[in-house]
Short mmCIF file of N, CA and C in Angstrom, two decimals:
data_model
loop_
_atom_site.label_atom_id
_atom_site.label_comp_id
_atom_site.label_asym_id
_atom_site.label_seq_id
_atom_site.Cartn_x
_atom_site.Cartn_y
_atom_site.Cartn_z
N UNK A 1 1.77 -2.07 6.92
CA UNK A 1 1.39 -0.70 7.24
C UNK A 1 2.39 0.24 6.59
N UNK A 2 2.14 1.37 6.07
CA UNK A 2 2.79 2.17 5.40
C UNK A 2 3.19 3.35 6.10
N UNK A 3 4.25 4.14 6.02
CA UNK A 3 4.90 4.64 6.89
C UNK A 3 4.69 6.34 6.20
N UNK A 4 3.59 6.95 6.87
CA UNK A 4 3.39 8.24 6.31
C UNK A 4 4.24 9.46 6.42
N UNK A 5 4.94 9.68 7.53
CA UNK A 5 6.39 10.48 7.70
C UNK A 5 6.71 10.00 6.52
N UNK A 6 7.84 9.21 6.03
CA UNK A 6 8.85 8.53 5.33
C UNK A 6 8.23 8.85 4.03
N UNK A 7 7.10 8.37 3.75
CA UNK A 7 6.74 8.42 2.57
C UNK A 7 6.64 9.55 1.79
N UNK A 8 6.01 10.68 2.49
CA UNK A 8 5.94 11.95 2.19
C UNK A 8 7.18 12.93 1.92
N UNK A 9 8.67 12.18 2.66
CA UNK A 9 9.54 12.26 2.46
C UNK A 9 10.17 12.36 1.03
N UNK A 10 9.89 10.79 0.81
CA UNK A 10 10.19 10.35 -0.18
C UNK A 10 9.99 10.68 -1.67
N UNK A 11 8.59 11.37 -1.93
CA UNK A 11 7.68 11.44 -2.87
C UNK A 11 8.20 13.25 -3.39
N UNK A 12 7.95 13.21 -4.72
CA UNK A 12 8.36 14.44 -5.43
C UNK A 12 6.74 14.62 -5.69
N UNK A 13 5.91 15.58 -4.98
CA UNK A 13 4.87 15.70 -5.87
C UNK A 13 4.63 16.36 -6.69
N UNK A 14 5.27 17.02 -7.76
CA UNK A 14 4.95 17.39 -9.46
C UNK A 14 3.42 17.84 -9.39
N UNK A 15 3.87 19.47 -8.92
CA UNK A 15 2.64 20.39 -8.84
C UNK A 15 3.07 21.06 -10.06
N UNK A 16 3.75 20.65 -11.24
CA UNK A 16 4.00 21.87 -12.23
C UNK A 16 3.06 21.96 -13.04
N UNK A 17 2.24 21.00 -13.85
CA UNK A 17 0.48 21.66 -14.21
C UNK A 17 -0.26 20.20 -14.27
N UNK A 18 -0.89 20.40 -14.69
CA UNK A 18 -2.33 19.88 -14.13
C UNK A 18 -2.24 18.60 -14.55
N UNK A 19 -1.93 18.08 -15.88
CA UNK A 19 -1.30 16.60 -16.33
C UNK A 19 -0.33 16.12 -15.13
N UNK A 20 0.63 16.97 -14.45
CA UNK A 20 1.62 15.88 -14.20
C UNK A 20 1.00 15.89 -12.49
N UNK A 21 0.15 16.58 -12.27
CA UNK A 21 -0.29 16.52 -10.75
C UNK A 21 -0.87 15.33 -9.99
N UNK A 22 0.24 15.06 -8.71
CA UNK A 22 0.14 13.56 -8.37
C UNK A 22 -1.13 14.19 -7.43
N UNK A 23 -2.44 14.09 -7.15
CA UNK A 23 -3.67 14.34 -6.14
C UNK A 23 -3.68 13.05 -5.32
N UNK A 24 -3.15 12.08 -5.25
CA UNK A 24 -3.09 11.00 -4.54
C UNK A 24 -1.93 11.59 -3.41
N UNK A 25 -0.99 11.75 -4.03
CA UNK A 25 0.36 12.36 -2.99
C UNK A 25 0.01 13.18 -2.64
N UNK A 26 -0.21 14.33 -2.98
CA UNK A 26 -0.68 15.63 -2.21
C UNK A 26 -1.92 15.40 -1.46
N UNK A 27 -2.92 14.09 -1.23
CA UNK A 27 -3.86 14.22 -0.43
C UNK A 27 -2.81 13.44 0.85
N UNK A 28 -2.45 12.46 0.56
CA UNK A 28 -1.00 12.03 1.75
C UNK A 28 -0.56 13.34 2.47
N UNK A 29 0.48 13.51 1.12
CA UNK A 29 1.30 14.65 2.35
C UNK A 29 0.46 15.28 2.90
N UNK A 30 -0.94 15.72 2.70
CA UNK A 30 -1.77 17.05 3.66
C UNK A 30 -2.13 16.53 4.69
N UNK A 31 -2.68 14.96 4.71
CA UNK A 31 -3.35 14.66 5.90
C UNK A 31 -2.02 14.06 6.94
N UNK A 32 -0.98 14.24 6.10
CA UNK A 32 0.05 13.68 7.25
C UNK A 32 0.63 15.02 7.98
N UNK A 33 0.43 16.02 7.00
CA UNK A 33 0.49 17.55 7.56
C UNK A 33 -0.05 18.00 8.93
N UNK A 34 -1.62 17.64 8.37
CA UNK A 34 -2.63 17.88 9.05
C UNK A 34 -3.03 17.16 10.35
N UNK A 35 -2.87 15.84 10.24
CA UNK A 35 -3.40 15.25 11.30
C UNK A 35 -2.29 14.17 12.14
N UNK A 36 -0.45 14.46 11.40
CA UNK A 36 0.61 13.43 12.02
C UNK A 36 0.31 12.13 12.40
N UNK A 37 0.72 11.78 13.26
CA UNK A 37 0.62 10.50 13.53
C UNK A 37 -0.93 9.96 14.17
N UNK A 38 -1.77 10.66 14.15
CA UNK A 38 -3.09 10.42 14.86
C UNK A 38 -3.68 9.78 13.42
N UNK A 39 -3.07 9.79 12.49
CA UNK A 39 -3.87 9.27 11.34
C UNK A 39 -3.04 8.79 10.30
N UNK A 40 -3.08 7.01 10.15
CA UNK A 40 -2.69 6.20 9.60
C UNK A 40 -2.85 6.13 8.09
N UNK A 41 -1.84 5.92 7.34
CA UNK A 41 -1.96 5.46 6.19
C UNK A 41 -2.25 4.18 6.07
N UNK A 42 -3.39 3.43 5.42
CA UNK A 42 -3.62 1.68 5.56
C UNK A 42 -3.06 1.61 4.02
N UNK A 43 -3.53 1.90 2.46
CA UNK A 43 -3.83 1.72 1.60
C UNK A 43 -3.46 2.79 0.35
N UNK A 44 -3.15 2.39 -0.48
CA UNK A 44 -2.82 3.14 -1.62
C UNK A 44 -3.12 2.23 -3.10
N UNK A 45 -3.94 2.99 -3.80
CA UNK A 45 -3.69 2.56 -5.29
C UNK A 45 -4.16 3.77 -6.07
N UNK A 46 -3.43 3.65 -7.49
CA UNK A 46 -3.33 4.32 -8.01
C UNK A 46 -3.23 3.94 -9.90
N UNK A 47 -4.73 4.39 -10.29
CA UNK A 47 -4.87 3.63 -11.52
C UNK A 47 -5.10 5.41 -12.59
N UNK A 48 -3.80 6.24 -12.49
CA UNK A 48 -4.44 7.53 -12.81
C UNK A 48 -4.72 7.44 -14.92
N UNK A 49 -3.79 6.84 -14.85
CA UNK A 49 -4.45 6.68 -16.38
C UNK A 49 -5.51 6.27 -17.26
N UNK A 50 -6.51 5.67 -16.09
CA UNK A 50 -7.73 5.11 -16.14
C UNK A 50 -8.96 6.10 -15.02
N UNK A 51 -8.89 7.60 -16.35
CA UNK A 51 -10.01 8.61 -15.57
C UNK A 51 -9.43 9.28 -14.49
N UNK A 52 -8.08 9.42 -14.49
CA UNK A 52 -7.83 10.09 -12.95
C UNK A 52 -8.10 9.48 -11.74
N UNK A 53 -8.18 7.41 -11.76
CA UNK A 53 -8.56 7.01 -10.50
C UNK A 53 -7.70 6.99 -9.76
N UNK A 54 -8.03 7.25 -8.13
CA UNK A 54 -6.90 6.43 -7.42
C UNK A 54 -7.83 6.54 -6.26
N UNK A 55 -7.39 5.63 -5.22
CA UNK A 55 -8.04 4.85 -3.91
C UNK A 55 -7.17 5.27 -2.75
N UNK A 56 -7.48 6.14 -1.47
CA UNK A 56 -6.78 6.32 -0.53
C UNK A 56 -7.26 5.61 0.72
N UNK A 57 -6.51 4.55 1.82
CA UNK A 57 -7.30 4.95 3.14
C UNK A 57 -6.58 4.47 3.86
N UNK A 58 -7.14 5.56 4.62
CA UNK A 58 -6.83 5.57 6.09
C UNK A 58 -7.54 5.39 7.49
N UNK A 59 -6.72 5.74 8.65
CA UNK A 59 -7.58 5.00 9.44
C UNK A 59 -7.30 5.88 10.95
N UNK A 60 -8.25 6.82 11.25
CA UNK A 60 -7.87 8.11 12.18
C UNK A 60 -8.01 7.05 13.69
N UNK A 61 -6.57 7.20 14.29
CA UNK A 61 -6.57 6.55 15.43
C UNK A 61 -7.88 6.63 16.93
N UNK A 62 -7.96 8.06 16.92
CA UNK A 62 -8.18 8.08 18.22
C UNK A 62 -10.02 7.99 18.01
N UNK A 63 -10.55 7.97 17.01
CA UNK A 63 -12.29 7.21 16.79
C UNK A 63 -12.53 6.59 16.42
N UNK A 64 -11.05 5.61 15.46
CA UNK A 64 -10.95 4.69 15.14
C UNK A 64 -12.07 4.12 13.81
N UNK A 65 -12.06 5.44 13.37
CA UNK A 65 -12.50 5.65 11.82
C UNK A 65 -11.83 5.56 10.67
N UNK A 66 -12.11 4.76 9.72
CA UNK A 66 -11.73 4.86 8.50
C UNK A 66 -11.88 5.80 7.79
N UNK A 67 -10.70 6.33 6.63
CA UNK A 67 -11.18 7.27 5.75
C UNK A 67 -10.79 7.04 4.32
N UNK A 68 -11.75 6.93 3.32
CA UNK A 68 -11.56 6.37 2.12
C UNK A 68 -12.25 7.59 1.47
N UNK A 69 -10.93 7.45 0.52
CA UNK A 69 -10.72 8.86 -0.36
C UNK A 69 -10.51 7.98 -2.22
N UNK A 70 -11.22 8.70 -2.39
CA UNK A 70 -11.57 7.74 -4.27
C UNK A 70 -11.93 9.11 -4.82
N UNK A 71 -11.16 9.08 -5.98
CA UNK A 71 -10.95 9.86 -7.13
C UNK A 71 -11.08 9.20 -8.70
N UNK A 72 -12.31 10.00 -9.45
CA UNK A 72 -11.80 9.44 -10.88
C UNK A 72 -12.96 10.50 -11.56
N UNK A 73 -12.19 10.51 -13.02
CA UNK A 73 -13.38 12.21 -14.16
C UNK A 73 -13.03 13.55 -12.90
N UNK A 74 -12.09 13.31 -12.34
CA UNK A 74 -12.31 14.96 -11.53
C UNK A 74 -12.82 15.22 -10.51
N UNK A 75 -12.94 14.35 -9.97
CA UNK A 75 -14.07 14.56 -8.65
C UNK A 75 -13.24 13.84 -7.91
N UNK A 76 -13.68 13.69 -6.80
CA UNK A 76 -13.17 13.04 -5.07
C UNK A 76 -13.80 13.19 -4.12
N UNK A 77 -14.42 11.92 -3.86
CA UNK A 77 -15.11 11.69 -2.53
C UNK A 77 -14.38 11.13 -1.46
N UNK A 78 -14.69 11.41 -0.34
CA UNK A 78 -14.44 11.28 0.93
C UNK A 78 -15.87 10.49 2.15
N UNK A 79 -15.05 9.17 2.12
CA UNK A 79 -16.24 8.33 2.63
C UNK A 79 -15.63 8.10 3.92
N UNK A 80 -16.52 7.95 5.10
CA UNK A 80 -16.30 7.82 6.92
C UNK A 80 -16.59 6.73 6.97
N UNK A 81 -15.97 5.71 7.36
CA UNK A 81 -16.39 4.05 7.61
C UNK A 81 -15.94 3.91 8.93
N UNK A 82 -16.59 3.02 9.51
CA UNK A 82 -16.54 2.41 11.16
C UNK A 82 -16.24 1.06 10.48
N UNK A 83 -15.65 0.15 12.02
CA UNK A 83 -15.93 -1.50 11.31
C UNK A 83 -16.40 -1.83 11.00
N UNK A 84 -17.95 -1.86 11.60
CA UNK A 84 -19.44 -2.44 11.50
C UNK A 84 -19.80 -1.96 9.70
N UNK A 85 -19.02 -1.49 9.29
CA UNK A 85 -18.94 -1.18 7.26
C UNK A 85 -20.30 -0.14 7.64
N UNK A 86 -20.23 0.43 8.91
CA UNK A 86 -20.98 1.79 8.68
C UNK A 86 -20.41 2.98 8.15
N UNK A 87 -21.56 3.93 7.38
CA UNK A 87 -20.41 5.14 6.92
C UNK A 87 -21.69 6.47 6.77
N UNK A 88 -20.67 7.11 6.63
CA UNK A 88 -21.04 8.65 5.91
C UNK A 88 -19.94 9.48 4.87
N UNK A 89 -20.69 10.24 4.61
CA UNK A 89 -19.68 10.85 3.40
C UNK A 89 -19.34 12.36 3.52
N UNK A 90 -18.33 12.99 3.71
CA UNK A 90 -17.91 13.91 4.54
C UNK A 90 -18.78 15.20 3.77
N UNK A 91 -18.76 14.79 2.63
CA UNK A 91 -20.14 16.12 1.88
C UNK A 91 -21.32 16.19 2.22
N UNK A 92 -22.03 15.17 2.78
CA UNK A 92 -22.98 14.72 3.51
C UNK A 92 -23.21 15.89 4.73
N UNK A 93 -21.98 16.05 5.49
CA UNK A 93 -21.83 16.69 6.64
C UNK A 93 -21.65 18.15 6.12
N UNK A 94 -20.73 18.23 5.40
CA UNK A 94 -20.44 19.70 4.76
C UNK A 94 -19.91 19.85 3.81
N UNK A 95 -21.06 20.63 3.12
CA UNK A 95 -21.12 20.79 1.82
C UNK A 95 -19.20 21.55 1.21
N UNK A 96 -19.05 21.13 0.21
CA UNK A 96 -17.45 21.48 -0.29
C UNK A 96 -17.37 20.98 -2.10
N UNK A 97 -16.54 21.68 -2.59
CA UNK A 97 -16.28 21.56 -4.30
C UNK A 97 -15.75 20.31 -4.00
N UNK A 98 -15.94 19.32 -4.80
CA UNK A 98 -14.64 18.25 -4.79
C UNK A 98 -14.81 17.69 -5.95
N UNK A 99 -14.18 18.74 -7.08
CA UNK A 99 -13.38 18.70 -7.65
C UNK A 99 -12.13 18.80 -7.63
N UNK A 100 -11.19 17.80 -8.42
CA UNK A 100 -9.66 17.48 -7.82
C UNK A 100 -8.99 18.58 -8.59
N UNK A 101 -8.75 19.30 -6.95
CA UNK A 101 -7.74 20.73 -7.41
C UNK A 101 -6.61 20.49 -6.13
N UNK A 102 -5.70 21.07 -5.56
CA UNK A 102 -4.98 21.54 -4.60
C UNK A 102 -5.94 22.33 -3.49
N UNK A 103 -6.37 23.08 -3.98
CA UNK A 103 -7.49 24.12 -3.24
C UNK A 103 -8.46 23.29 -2.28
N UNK A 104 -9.03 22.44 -3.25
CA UNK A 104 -10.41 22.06 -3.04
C UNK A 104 -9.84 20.55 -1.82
N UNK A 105 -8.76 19.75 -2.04
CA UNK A 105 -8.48 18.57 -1.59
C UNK A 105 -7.96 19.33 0.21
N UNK A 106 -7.72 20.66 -0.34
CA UNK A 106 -6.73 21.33 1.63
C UNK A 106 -8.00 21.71 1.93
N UNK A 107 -9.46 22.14 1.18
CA UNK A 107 -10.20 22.60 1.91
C UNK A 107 -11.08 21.02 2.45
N UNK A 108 -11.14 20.69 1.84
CA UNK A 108 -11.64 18.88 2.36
C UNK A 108 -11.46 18.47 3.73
N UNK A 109 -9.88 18.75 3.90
CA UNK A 109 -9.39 18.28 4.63
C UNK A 109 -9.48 18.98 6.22
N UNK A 110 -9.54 20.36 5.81
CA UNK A 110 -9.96 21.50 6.73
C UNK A 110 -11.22 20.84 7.42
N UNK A 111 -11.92 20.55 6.50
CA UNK A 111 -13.47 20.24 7.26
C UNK A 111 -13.45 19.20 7.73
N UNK A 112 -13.04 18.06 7.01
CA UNK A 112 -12.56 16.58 7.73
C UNK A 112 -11.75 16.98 9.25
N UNK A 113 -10.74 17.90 9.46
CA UNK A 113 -10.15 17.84 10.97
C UNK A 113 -10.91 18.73 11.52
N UNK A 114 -12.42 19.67 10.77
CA UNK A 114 -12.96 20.34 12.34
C UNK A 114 -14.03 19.40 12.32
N UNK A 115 -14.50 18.04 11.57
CA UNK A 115 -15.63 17.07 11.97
C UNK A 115 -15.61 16.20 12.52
N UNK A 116 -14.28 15.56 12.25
CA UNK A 116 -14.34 14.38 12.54
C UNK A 116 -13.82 13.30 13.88
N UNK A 117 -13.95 14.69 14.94
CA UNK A 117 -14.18 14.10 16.16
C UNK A 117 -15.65 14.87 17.02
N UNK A 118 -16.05 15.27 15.76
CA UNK A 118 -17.82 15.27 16.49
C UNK A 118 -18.52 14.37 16.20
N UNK A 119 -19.96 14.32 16.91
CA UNK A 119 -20.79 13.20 16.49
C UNK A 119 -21.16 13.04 14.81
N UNK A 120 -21.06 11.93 14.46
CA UNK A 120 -21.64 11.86 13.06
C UNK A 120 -22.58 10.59 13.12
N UNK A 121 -23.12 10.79 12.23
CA UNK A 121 -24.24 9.86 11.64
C UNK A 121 -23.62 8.72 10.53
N UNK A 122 -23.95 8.05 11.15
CA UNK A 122 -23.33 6.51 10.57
C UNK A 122 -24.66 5.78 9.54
N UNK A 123 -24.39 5.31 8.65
CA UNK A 123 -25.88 4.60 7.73
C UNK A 123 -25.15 3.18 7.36
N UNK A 124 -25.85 2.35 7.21
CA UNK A 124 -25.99 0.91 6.67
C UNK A 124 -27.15 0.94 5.70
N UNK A 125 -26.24 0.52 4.57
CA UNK A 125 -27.61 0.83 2.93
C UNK A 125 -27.69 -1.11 2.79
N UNK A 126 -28.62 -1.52 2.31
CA UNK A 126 -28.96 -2.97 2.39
C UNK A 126 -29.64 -2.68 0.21
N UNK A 127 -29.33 -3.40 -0.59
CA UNK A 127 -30.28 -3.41 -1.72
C UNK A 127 -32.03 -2.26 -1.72
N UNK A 128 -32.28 -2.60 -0.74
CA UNK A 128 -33.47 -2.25 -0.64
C UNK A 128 -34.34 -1.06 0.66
N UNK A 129 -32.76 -0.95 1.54
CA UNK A 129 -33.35 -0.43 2.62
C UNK A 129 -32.10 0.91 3.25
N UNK A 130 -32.10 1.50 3.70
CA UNK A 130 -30.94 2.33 4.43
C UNK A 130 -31.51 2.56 5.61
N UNK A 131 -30.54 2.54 6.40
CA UNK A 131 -30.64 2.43 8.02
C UNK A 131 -29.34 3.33 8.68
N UNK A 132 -30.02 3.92 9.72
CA UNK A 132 -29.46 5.23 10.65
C UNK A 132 -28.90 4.42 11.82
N UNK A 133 -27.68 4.30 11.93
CA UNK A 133 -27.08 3.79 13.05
C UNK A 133 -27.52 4.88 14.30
N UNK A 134 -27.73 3.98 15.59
CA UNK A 134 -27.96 4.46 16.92
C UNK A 134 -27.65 3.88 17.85
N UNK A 135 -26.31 4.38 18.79
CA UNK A 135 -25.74 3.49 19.12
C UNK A 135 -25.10 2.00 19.10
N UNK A 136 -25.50 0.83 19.35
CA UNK A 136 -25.35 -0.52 18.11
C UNK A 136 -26.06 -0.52 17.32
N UNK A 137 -26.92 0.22 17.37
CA UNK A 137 -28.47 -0.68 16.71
C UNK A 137 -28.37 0.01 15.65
N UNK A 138 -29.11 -0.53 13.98
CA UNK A 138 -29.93 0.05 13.22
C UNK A 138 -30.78 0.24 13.24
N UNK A 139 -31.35 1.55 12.63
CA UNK A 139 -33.24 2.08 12.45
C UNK A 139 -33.25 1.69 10.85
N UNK A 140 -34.22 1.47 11.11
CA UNK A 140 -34.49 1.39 8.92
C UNK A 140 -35.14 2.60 9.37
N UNK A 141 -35.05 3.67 7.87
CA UNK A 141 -35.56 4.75 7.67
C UNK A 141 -36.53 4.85 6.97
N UNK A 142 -37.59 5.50 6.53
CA UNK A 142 -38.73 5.78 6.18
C UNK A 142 -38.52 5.94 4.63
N UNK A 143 -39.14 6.43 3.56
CA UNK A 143 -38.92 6.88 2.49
C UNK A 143 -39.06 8.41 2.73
N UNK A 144 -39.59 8.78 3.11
CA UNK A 144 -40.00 10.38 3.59
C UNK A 144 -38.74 10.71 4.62
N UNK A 145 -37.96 9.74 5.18
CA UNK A 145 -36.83 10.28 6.16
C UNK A 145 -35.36 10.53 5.16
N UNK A 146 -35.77 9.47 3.89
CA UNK A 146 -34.72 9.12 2.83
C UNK A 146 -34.75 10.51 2.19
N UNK A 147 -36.09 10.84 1.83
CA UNK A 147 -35.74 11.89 0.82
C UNK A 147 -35.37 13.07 1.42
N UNK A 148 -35.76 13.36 2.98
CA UNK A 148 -35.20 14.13 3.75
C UNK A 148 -33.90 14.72 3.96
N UNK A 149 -33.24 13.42 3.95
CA UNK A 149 -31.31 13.94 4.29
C UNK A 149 -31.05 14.96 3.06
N UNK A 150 -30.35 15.34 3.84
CA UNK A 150 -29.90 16.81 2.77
C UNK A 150 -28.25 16.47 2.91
N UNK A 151 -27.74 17.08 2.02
CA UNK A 151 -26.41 16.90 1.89
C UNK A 151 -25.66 18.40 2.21
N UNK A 152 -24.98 18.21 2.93
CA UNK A 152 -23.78 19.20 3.37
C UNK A 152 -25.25 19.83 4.86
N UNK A 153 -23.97 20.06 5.67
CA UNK A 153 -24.15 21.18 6.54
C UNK A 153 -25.13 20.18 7.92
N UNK A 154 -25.26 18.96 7.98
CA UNK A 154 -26.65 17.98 8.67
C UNK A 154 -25.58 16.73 8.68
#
């Protein structure tokens, strides 16, 4: 387990321009800002010379949600996982730029701590099928319910 105080400590994040900008560290230090010890660091990698990738996650104690944060070409998603490898994707819920800026990664995060102890909608995607978690259970969804979901703001 990785020690998010300490680390954030530790780390120079090199906001001086846009080449040397660590967006992996600065999404750390914010959510350790933001959410202290209620939210675990599990995971780190960091492949930035290959497209700007890197892999974050964590794991918010008290709903006992995962949060996996993947970056690469400029962009960054933010995926909600339960054990059961159920998830949602925090743009899903509300709509946000995520493109990898400073701006855009604190406003992410803004919306991630006013969502993510409300109800959300959990999905299980199968090859061929996606399904709406309800309570334990899965629903398989319709094609007409598929093309339905709207992204941001639902």
């Amino acid at each position: 387990m990785l020690d998010l105080v300490s680390l954030k400590k530790q780390r120079d994040y090199g906001m001086q321009s846009d080449k040397n900008k660590k967006y992996d560290e600065f999404f750390i230090h914010q959510m350790a800002n933001v959410f202290g010890d209620t939210m675990e660091l599990i995971e780190t990698e960091n492949k930035s010379s290959f497209h700007g990738w890197f892999f974050i996650k964590f794991l918010y104690r008290p709903t006992k949600v995962y949060i996996l944060i993947e970056s690469e070409y400029g962009l960054f998603t933010v995926r909600l996982e339960e054990e059961d490898g159920s998830f949602s994707f925090l743009k899903r819920i509300k709509s946000f730029d995520n493109q990898v800026s400073v701006k855009n990664i604190e406003n992410a995060i803004c919306i991630l701590k006013e969502t993510i102890d409300r109800p959300i909608t959990f999905y299980k995607a199968t090859p061929n099928a996606l399904f709406r978690k309800e309570g334990n259970a899965f629903i398989q969804l319709s094609w007409d319910e598929i093309k339905s979901l709207n992204t941001g703001d639902g």
